[in-house]
Coordinates of N, CA and C and ligand atoms in Angstrom, one line a residue:
X1 N 120.9 166.0 194.6 CA 120.5 165.1 195.9 C 121.7 163.9 195.9
X2 N 122.3 164.1 198.0 CA 123.4 163.2 197.3 C 123.2 162.1 198.1
X3 N 124.2 160.5 198.1 CA 123.4 159.7 197.6 C 124.3 158.7 198.8
X4 N 124.3 158.1 199.2 CA 124.9 157.1 200.3 C 124.1 155.4 199.5
X5 N 125.3 154.8 199.6 CA 124.6 152.7 199.3 C 125.6 151.6 200.1
X6 N 124.3 151.4 200.6 CA 125.4 150.2 201.7 C 125.4 149.2 201.1
X7 N 126.5 148.0 201.0 CA 126.8 147.6 200.6 C 127.0 146.1 202.1
X8 N 127.5 145.2 201.4 CA 127.6 143.9 202.1 C 128.6 143.0 201.2
X9 N 129.1 142.8 200.1 CA 129.4 141.9 199.5 C 130.1 142.9 198.0
X10 N 129.9 142.7 197.3 CA 130.4 142.9 196.3 C 130.2 144.0 195.4
X11 N 128.9 144.1 195.5 CA 128.8 145.7 195.1 C 127.9 145.2 193.8
X12 N 127.6 144.7 193.5 CA 127.4 144.7 191.6 C 125.8 145.7 191.0
X13 N 125.3 145.7 192.4 CA 124.3 147.0 192.2 C 124.7 148.7 192.2
X14 N 125.9 148.6 193.1 CA 126.0 149.5 193.5 C 127.3 150.3 192.0
X15 N 127.5 149.6 191.6 CA 128.3 149.9 190.4 C 127.6 150.3 189.6
X16 N 126.5 149.6 189.6 CA 125.9 150.3 188.2 C 125.0 151.3 188.5
X17 N 124.4 151.3 190.3 CA 124.5 153.0 190.3 C 124.9 153.6 189.8
X18 N 126.4 153.7 190.8 CA 127.5 155.2 190.6 C 127.2 154.8 189.1
X19 N 127.6 154.0 188.3 CA 127.6 154.4 186.7 C 126.9 154.8 185.7
X20 N 125.6 155.0 186.4 CA 124.8 156.4 185.9 C 124.2 157.1 186.5
X21 N 124.6 157.3 187.3 CA 125.3 158.9 188.2 C 125.7 159.9 188.0
X22 N 125.6 160.2 186.8 CA 126.3 161.3 184.9 C 125.8 162.0 184.7
X23 N 126.1 163.2 184.5 CA 125.7 164.4 183.4 C 124.6 164.6 184.6
X24 N 122.8 164.3 183.8 CA 122.4 165.2 183.9 C 121.0 165.0 185.6
X25 N 121.6 163.1 185.6 CA 121.5 162.8 186.6 C 121.3 163.8 188.1
X26 N 120.0 163.7 188.6 CA 119.7 165.1 190.3 C 120.4 164.7 191.2
X27 N 121.3 163.4 191.3 CA 122.1 162.3 192.7 C 122.9 162.4 192.2
X28 N 124.7 162.4 193.1 CA 125.8 161.9 192.7 C 125.5 161.0 194.3
X29 N 126.7 159.7 194.2 CA 127.1 159.0 195.3 C 127.6 160.1 195.9
X30 N 127.9 159.7 197.3 CA 128.7 160.5 198.2 C 129.5 159.7 199.2
X31 N 128.8 158.7 199.5 CA 129.6 157.2 200.5 C 128.9 156.3 200.2
X32 N 130.0 155.6 200.2 CA 129.2 153.9 199.8 C 129.7 153.6 201.3
X33 N 129.1 153.1 202.3 CA 129.4 151.8 203.9 C 128.7 150.9 202.9
X34 N 129.3 150.3 204.0 CA 128.8 148.5 204.2 C 129.4 148.4 205.6
X35 N 128.8 147.0 206.4 CA 129.3 146.6 207.2 C 130.3 145.1 207.1
X36 N 131.1 145.5 206.9 CA 132.2 144.2 206.1 C 133.0 145.6 205.2
X37 N 134.7 145.0 206.3 CA 135.6 145.7 205.4 C 136.1 144.8 204.3
X38 N 135.9 143.7 204.1 CA 136.2 143.3 202.8 C 135.6 143.4 202.6
X39 N 134.1 144.1 202.0 CA 133.3 144.3 201.2 C 133.7 144.4 199.3
X40 N 134.2 143.3 198.5 CA 134.1 143.8 197.4 C 134.2 145.7 196.8
X41 N 132.6 145.4 197.0 CA 132.2 147.2 197.2 C 133.0 148.1 197.2
X42 N 133.7 148.3 199.6 CA 135.0 148.7 199.4 C 135.8 149.7 198.5
X43 N 136.5 148.3 198.2 CA 137.8 148.8 197.7 C 137.2 148.9 196.4
X44 N 136.5 148.8 195.1 CA 136.1 149.4 194.6 C 135.4 150.5 194.5
X45 N 134.2 151.1 195.4 CA 134.3 152.6 195.7 C 135.9 153.5 195.8
X46 N 136.8 153.1 196.9 CA 137.3 153.6 197.0 C 138.9 153.9 196.4
X47 N 138.9 152.6 194.8 CA 139.5 152.6 193.4 C 138.8 154.3 192.8
X48 N 137.4 154.4 192.9 CA 136.6 155.3 191.7 C 137.1 156.1 193.1
X49 N 137.4 157.0 194.3 CA 137.4 158.0 194.8 C 136.1 158.3 195.4
X50 N 135.8 156.9 195.8 CA 134.3 157.6 196.4 C 134.4 157.2 198.2
X51 N 133.9 158.5 199.1 CA 133.9 158.9 200.0 C 133.8 156.5 200.6
X52 N 134.3 156.3 202.2 CA 133.4 155.1 202.4 C 133.4 155.0 203.5
X53 N 132.8 153.9 204.3 CA 133.1 153.7 205.8 C 132.0 152.8 206.0
X54 N 132.9 151.8 206.4 CA 133.2 150.5 207.0 C 132.7 150.3 208.6
X55 N 131.1 150.3 209.2 CA 131.2 149.4 209.9 C 130.9 148.5 211.0
X56 N 131.4 147.7 211.0 CA 131.7 146.3 211.5 C 129.8 146.0 212.7
X57 N 129.5 145.2 212.0 CA 128.5 145.3 213.1 C 129.0 144.4 214.2
X58 N 129.3 142.4 214.4 CA 130.1 142.6 214.8 C 130.4 142.1 216.3
X59 N 131.5 143.2 216.6 CA 131.7 144.3 217.5 C 130.5 144.1 218.7
X60 N 129.6 144.4 218.4 CA 128.1 145.2 218.6 C 127.9 144.1 219.0
X61 N 127.7 142.7 218.0 CA 126.7 141.6 219.0 C 125.1 142.4 219.0
X62 N 124.2 142.0 219.2 CA 122.4 141.6 219.4 C 122.1 142.9 219.5
X63 N 122.9 144.5 220.0 CA 123.3 145.7 220.4 C 122.7 146.4 219.0
X64 N 121.4 145.8 218.7 CA 121.4 146.7 217.2 C 121.5 148.2 217.3
X65 N 121.0 148.6 218.6 CA 120.3 150.0 218.0 C 121.8 150.6 218.6
X66 N 123.3 150.2 219.5 CA 123.8 150.6 219.0 C 125.2 151.0 217.2
X67 N 124.7 150.0 216.8 CA 125.2 149.4 215.3 C 124.7 150.3 215.1
X68 N 123.0 150.7 214.3 CA 122.6 151.7 214.1 C 122.9 153.1 214.7
X69 N 123.9 153.0 215.7 CA 124.1 155.1 216.0 C 125.7 154.6 215.6
X70 N 126.4 153.6 215.5 CA 127.7 154.6 215.0 C 127.7 154.3 213.6
X71 N 126.4 153.4 212.5 CA 126.3 153.9 211.3 C 125.6 155.2 210.8
X72 N 125.0 156.3 212.1 CA 124.8 157.3 212.5 C 125.2 158.2 211.9
X73 N 126.5 158.1 213.0 CA 128.0 158.9 212.9 C 128.5 159.1 212.0
X74 N 128.8 157.3 210.9 CA 129.3 157.4 209.9 C 129.3 158.3 209.0
X75 N 127.4 158.3 209.1 CA 126.3 159.1 208.3 C 126.9 160.4 207.9
X76 N 127.0 160.7 208.7 CA 126.7 162.5 209.3 C 127.4 162.7 208.7
X77 N 129.2 162.3 208.5 CA 129.9 162.9 208.0 C 129.6 162.8 206.0
X78 N 128.5 162.5 205.5 CA 128.3 162.5 204.8 C 127.2 163.3 204.4
X79 N 126.1 163.7 205.5 CA 125.3 164.3 204.7 C 124.9 163.8 203.5
X80 N 124.0 162.5 203.8 CA 123.5 162.1 202.5 C 122.1 163.0 202.5
X81 N 121.0 163.2 200.7 CA 119.3 162.8 201.0 C 119.5 162.3 200.6
X82 N 119.9 160.7 200.2 CA 119.3 159.4 200.6 C 120.4 158.6 200.6
X83 N 119.1 157.6 200.5 CA 119.4 155.8 201.3 C 119.4 155.1 200.5
X84 N 119.7 154.4 199.3 CA 120.6 153.6 198.8 C 120.8 151.7 198.9
X85 N 119.9 150.8 199.5 CA 120.2 149.7 200.5 C 120.3 148.9 198.5
X86 N 122.0 147.7 198.9 CA 122.0 147.1 197.4 C 123.4 145.9 198.2
X87 N 122.2 145.3 198.1 CA 123.0 143.8 198.7 C 123.4 144.1 200.2
X88 N 122.9 145.3 200.8 CA 123.3 145.1 202.1 C 122.3 144.0 203.4
X89 N 123.1 143.1 203.9 CA 122.1 141.9 204.8 C 122.1 142.5 205.5
X90 N 122.4 143.1 206.7 CA 121.2 143.0 207.8 C 120.1 143.5 207.9
X91 N 119.4 143.5 208.5 CA 118.1 144.1 209.1 C 118.1 145.6 209.8
X92 N 117.5 146.9 209.4 CA 118.1 147.4 210.2 C 116.4 147.7 211.2
X93 N 116.8 147.8 211.9 CA 115.7 148.8 212.9 C 114.8 149.6 213.1
X94 N 113.4 150.0 213.3 CA 112.4 150.8 212.8 C 113.2 152.1 213.3
X95 N 114.3 152.2 214.4 CA 114.7 153.1 215.0 C 115.7 153.9 213.9
X96 N 116.0 153.2 213.2 CA 117.0 154.0 211.9 C 116.0 154.3 210.7
X97 N 114.8 153.4 210.2 CA 115.3 153.5 209.3 C 113.9 154.3 209.2
X98 N 113.0 154.4 210.3 CA 111.6 155.3 210.2 C 112.3 157.3 210.0
X99 N 113.0 157.5 210.4 CA 114.0 159.0 209.8 C 114.6 159.0 208.9
X100 N 114.6 158.2 208.0 CA 114.4 157.5 206.3 C 113.7 158.0 205.9
X101 N 111.9 157.8 206.1 CA 110.9 157.8 205.5 C 110.9 158.4 204.8
X102 N 110.8 157.7 203.3 CA 110.2 158.2 202.3 C 112.0 158.3 201.6
X103 N 112.4 158.6 202.5 CA 114.8 158.8 201.4 C 114.7 157.1 201.8
X104 N 114.8 156.3 201.9 CA 116.1 155.8 201.5 C 114.8 153.9 201.1
X105 N 115.8 153.4 200.1 CA 115.6 152.3 199.3 C 115.9 151.4 198.6
X106 N 115.4 150.2 198.4 CA 116.3 149.1 198.7 C 115.4 148.3 196.8
X107 N 116.6 147.5 197.0 CA 116.3 146.1 195.9 C 116.2 144.9 196.3
X108 N 115.5 144.2 196.4 CA 114.8 142.4 196.4 C 114.9 142.1 195.8
X109 N 115.3 140.9 195.2 CA 115.1 139.6 194.6 C 114.2 139.4 194.5
X110 N 112.8 139.6 194.2 CA 111.9 139.0 194.0 C 110.5 140.1 193.1
X111 N 109.4 139.4 193.4 CA 108.2 140.4 192.5 C 107.7 141.2 193.8
X112 N 108.1 142.0 194.7 CA 107.0 141.6 196.5 C 106.2 142.3 195.6
X113 N 104.7 141.9 196.5 CA 105.3 141.5 198.0 C 105.4 139.6 198.3
X114 N 105.4 139.2 196.6 CA 105.6 137.3 197.0 C 107.1 137.8 197.6
X115 N 108.0 136.6 198.7 CA 109.0 135.8 198.1 C 109.6 136.8 199.4
X116 N 109.4 137.4 200.2 CA 109.6 138.6 201.1 C 111.2 137.9 202.3
X117 N 112.5 138.0 201.8 CA 113.5 137.2 202.6 C 114.1 136.8 202.1
X118 N 115.0 136.2 203.0 CA 115.7 134.9 201.5 C 115.6 134.0 200.7
X119 N 116.8 133.3 200.2 CA 116.1 132.1 199.0 C 115.5 132.8 198.5
X120 N 115.4 132.9 197.9 CA 113.9 134.1 196.9 C 113.8 133.5 195.3
X121 N 115.0 132.9 194.8 CA 115.2 132.0 194.0 C 114.2 130.5 193.9
X122 N 115.7 130.0 194.8 CA 115.0 129.2 195.5 C 113.6 128.3 195.2
X123 N 113.1 129.4 195.8 CA 111.3 129.3 196.1 C 110.5 129.3 195.3
X124 N 111.1 130.2 194.5 CA 109.8 130.6 192.9 C 110.3 129.4 192.0
X125 N 111.6 128.8 192.3 CA 111.6 127.3 191.5 C 111.2 126.5 192.4
X126 N 111.1 126.3 193.9 CA 110.2 125.1 193.7 C 108.7 125.6 194.7
X127 N 107.8 126.2 193.8 CA 106.7 127.1 194.0 C 106.2 126.3 192.1
X128 N 107.0 126.4 191.6 CA 107.0 126.4 190.2 C 106.1 127.1 189.1
X129 N 106.8 128.6 190.2 CA 106.4 130.3 189.3 C 106.9 130.0 187.9
X130 N 105.8 130.7 186.6 CA 106.6 131.0 185.7 C 107.5 132.4 184.9
X131 N 107.2 132.8 186.0 CA 108.0 134.1 186.3 C 108.7 134.3 187.3
X132 N 109.3 135.8 187.7 CA 110.6 135.6 189.0 C 111.0 138.0 188.5
X133 N 111.6 137.7 189.0 CA 111.9 139.5 189.1 C 112.3 139.5 190.3
X134 N 112.2 141.6 190.4 CA 113.0 142.5 190.9 C 112.0 143.3 191.6
X135 N 112.7 144.0 192.7 CA 111.6 145.3 193.7 C 112.8 146.0 193.4
X136 N 112.0 146.8 193.3 CA 112.7 148.8 194.1 C 111.9 149.3 195.2
X137 N 111.9 149.7 196.3 CA 111.1 149.6 196.8 C 111.7 150.8 198.2
X138 N 110.8 151.8 198.5 CA 110.8 152.5 200.1 C 110.8 151.9 200.9
X139 N 112.2 151.9 202.0 CA 112.4 151.1 202.2 C 111.4 151.7 204.0
X140 N 110.9 150.2 204.8 CA 109.5 151.0 206.2 C 110.0 149.7 207.3
X141 N 110.1 150.2 208.4 CA 110.8 149.2 209.6 C 110.1 147.8 208.9
X142 N 108.9 147.2 207.9 CA 108.8 146.3 208.4 C 109.8 145.8 207.1
X143 N 110.3 144.2 207.2 CA 110.9 143.8 206.2 C 110.6 143.5 204.6
X144 N 111.2 144.3 204.0 CA 110.3 143.6 202.7 C 109.4 144.0 202.4
X145 N 108.6 145.9 202.9 CA 107.5 145.7 203.3 C 106.6 146.6 202.4
X146 N 108.1 148.0 202.1 CA 107.8 148.6 201.6 C 106.5 149.0 200.2
X147 N 106.6 150.5 199.6 CA 106.0 151.1 198.7 C 106.4 150.9 197.9
X148 N 106.1 149.9 196.4 CA 107.8 149.8 195.3 C 107.1 150.7 194.4
X149 N 108.4 150.9 194.4 CA 108.7 152.2 192.8 C 109.3 151.3 191.7
X150 N 109.3 150.4 191.7 CA 109.4 149.5 190.3 C 109.6 147.9 190.0
X151 N 109.4 147.0 189.4 CA 109.9 146.0 188.9 C 110.2 144.9 188.0
X152 N 110.9 144.6 187.7 CA 111.9 143.9 186.3 C 110.8 142.1 186.5
X153 N 110.5 141.8 185.0 CA 110.7 140.9 185.2 C 110.8 139.8 184.3
X154 N 111.2 138.5 184.5 CA 112.0 137.8 184.1 C 111.6 135.6 184.2
X155 N 111.2 135.4 183.3 CA 110.8 134.0 182.7 C 111.4 133.1 184.2
X156 N 111.2 132.0 184.1 CA 111.5 131.3 185.1 C 111.9 130.0 184.1
X157 N 112.8 129.2 183.6 CA 113.3 128.2 182.5 C 113.4 126.7 183.4
X158 N 112.3 126.2 182.4 CA 112.2 125.0 183.3 C 113.3 123.9 183.5
X159 N 115.5 124.2 182.8 CA 116.4 123.2 183.5 C 117.1 125.1 184.3
X160 N 116.4 125.5 184.7 CA 116.6 126.8 185.5 C 117.7 126.6 187.5
X161 N 118.1 126.5 187.4 CA 118.5 126.7 189.1 C 118.6 127.6 189.3
X162 N 118.6 127.9 190.4 CA 118.9 129.0 191.4 C 119.6 130.1 191.7
X163 N 121.5 129.7 190.7 CA 122.1 130.5 190.4 C 121.7 130.8 188.7
X164 N 121.4 129.9 188.2 CA 121.2 130.7 186.6 C 119.5 131.7 186.8
X165 N 119.1 131.3 187.5 CA 117.6 132.7 188.1 C 118.5 133.8 188.0
X166 N 118.9 133.5 189.3 CA 120.1 134.7 190.1 C 120.1 134.9 189.2
X167 N 121.2 134.8 187.7 CA 121.9 135.9 187.4 C 121.3 136.3 186.2
X168 N 119.8 135.7 186.0 CA 119.2 136.0 185.4 C 118.4 137.8 185.6
X169 N 118.1 137.3 186.9 CA 117.1 138.8 187.9 C 118.3 139.1 188.6
X170 N 119.7 139.1 187.9 CA 120.5 140.0 189.0 C 121.0 141.1 187.3
X171 N 121.0 140.8 186.3 CA 120.7 141.2 185.2 C 120.4 142.5 185.2
X172 N 118.3 142.2 185.3 CA 118.0 142.7 185.6 C 117.6 144.1 186.6
X173 N 118.1 144.0 188.0 CA 118.7 144.5 189.3 C 119.2 146.0 188.0
X174 N 120.4 145.9 187.9 CA 120.9 146.5 187.0 C 120.5 147.2 186.0
X175 N 119.7 147.1 185.9 CA 118.4 148.1 184.1 C 118.1 148.7 185.7
X176 N 117.2 147.7 186.7 CA 115.7 148.8 187.3 C 116.3 149.7 188.4
X177 N 117.6 149.4 188.8 CA 117.3 150.8 190.4 C 118.0 151.0 190.1
X178 N 119.2 151.7 188.5 CA 119.2 152.8 187.8 C 118.8 153.3 187.9
X179 N 117.4 153.1 187.1 CA 116.9 154.2 186.5 C 115.6 154.2 187.2
X180 N 114.9 153.6 188.4 CA 114.7 154.4 189.4 C 115.4 155.7 190.3
X181 N 116.2 155.0 190.4 CA 116.8 155.9 191.0 C 117.2 157.6 190.2
X182 N 117.2 157.2 189.0 CA 117.5 158.9 188.0 C 116.0 159.5 188.7
X183 N 114.5 158.7 188.1 CA 113.6 159.1 188.4 C 113.5 159.8 190.0
X184 N 113.2 159.0 190.5 CA 113.2 159.3 192.1 C 114.1 160.6 192.6
X185 N 115.3 160.5 192.3 CA 116.1 162.1 192.0 C 115.7 163.4 191.3
X186 N 115.0 162.8 191.0 CA 114.1 163.9 190.4 C 112.5 164.5 191.1
X187 N 112.5 163.2 191.3 CA 110.8 163.7 192.2 C 110.3 163.1 191.9
X188 N 110.5 161.6 191.5 CA 109.5 161.2 190.1 C 109.2 159.8 190.9
X189 N 107.7 160.7 191.8 CA 107.8 158.2 192.5 C 106.4 157.2 191.6
X190 N 106.6 158.1 190.3 CA 105.6 156.9 189.3 C 106.2 155.5 189.2
X191 N 105.4 155.3 190.0 CA 106.1 153.3 189.5 C 106.7 153.2 188.1
X192 N 107.8 152.2 188.0 CA 108.4 152.4 186.8 C 108.3 150.5 186.1
X193 N 107.5 149.7 185.4 CA 108.0 148.5 185.5 C 109.0 148.2 184.0
X194 N 109.5 147.5 184.0 CA 110.5 147.1 183.2 C 110.4 145.7 182.9
Ligands
GRF1 C1 121.9 140.9 194.8 O1 121.1 139.4 194.7 C2 120.2 141.8 195.3 O2 119.3 141.3 194.3 C3 120.3 141.4 196.8 O3 121.3 141.3 197.1 C4 122.2 140.5 196.8 C5 124.4 140.5 196.0 O4 123.8 142.1 195.2 N1 120.0 142.6 196.8 P1 125.3 142.6 195.3 O5 126.0 142.6 193.6 O6 126.2 142.8 196.4 O7 124.8 144.7 193.5

């Protein structure tokens, strides 16, 4: 299977996915895509010899369809079978997502369906929750809402800040996402709970 990984920032999840796609893994990374030319993930991918595509969203303004048409054109050059969103910070419309139904994954830093959207760590702390975590799910047009493929849970400690909690969650993201992609690429959609 050919995997495209979408990043906007440092791409720590991308690096964990790439590191695991070796040996008898049924998938290989074929392109790293970003909306941000300065994304650390792009520089890292280039250094690894992985193809990269940058489609800056800013020239398109509010014309999401035009931005997504440019994404499609960039992707076509690499013929991916699976898309992994990994710290990709642009909302994708149904027009882009629907053709990828069942073949696009995302990692979200909460135990969905709790805390869709942004600032999930601060929200969990402010709610007084005892546990938090991350979710890998199939992407549907509804934001952070598709079928769950896996979750990892961490404790929220009394002295936690959003930063300490997000660091604890990120560690688990780097375990969960590779483990889910490895089984997903082999055709196994059984839910994984770490
Ligand atoms: C992480 O908080 C992750 O949960 C979210 O994007 C953030 C950055 O991820 N998906 P990465 O280090 O760029 O992979």
